[in-house]
PDB file of C-alpha atoms in Angstrom:
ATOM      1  CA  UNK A   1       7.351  18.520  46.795  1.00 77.00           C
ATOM      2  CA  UNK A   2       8.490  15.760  49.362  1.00 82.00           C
ATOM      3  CA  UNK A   3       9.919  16.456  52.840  1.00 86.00           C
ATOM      4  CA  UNK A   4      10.720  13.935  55.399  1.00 91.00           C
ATOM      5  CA  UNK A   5       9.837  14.629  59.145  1.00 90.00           C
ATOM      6  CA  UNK A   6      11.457  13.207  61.812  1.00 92.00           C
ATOM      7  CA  UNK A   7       9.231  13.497  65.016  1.00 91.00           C
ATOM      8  CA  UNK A   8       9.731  13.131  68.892  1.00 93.00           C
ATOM      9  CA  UNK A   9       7.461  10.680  71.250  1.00 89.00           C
ATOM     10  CA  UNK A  10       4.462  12.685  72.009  1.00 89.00           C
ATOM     11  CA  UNK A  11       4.431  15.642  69.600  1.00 91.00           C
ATOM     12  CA  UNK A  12       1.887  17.484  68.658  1.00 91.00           C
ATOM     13  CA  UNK A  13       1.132  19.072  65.102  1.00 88.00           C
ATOM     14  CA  UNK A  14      -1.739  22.639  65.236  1.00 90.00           C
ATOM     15  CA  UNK A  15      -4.344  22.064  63.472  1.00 87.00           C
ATOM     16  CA  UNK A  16      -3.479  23.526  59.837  1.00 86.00           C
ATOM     17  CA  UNK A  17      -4.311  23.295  56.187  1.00 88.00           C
ATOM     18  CA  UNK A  18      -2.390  23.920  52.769  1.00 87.00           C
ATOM     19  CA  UNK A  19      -3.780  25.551  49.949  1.00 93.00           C
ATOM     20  CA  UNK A  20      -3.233  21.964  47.865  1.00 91.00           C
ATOM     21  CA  UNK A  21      -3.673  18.082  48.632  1.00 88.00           C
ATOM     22  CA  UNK A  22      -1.074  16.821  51.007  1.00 84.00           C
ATOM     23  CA  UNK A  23      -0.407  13.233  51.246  1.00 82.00           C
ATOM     24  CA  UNK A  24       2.089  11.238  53.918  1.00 82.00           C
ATOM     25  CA  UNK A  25       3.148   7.521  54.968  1.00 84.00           C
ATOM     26  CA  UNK A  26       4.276   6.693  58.200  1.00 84.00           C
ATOM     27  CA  UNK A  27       7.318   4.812  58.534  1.00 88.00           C
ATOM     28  CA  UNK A  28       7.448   3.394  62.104  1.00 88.00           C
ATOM     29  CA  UNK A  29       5.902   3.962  65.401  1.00 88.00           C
ATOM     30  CA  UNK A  30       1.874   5.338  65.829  1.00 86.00           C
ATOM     31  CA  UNK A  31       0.843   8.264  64.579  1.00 84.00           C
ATOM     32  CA  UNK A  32      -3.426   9.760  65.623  1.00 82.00           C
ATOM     33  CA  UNK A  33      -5.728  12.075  63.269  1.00 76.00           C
ATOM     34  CA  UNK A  34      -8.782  13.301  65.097  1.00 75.00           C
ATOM     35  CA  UNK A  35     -10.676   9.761  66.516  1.00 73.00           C
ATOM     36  CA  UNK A  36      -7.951   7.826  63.961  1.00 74.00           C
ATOM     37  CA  UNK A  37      -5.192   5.512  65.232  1.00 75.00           C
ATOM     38  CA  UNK A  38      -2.951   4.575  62.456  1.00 76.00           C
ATOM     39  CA  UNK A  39       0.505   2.340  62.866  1.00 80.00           C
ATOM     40  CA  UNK A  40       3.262   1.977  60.270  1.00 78.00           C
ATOM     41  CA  UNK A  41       2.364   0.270  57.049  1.00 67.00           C
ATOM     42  CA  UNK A  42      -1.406   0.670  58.132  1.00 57.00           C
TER      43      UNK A  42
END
């Protein structure tokens, strides 16, 4: 499966899981997972 997100300035994603390994790439801006800054093409 592949979906594209679009999201605002700011948002906020719960904390969730999925029964099977997700993977993503972030196109442009800054994006944070727990203590982890990432920026596009990082």
């Amino acid at each position: 499966m592949l979906s594209y997100l679009e999201m605002d300035e700011g948002a906020v994603v719960p904390l969730h899981d999925h029964p099977h390994e997700q993977g993503g790439i972030l196109l442009e801006g800054r994006g944070e997972t727990d203590d982890r800054r990432r920026g596009a093409g990082v």
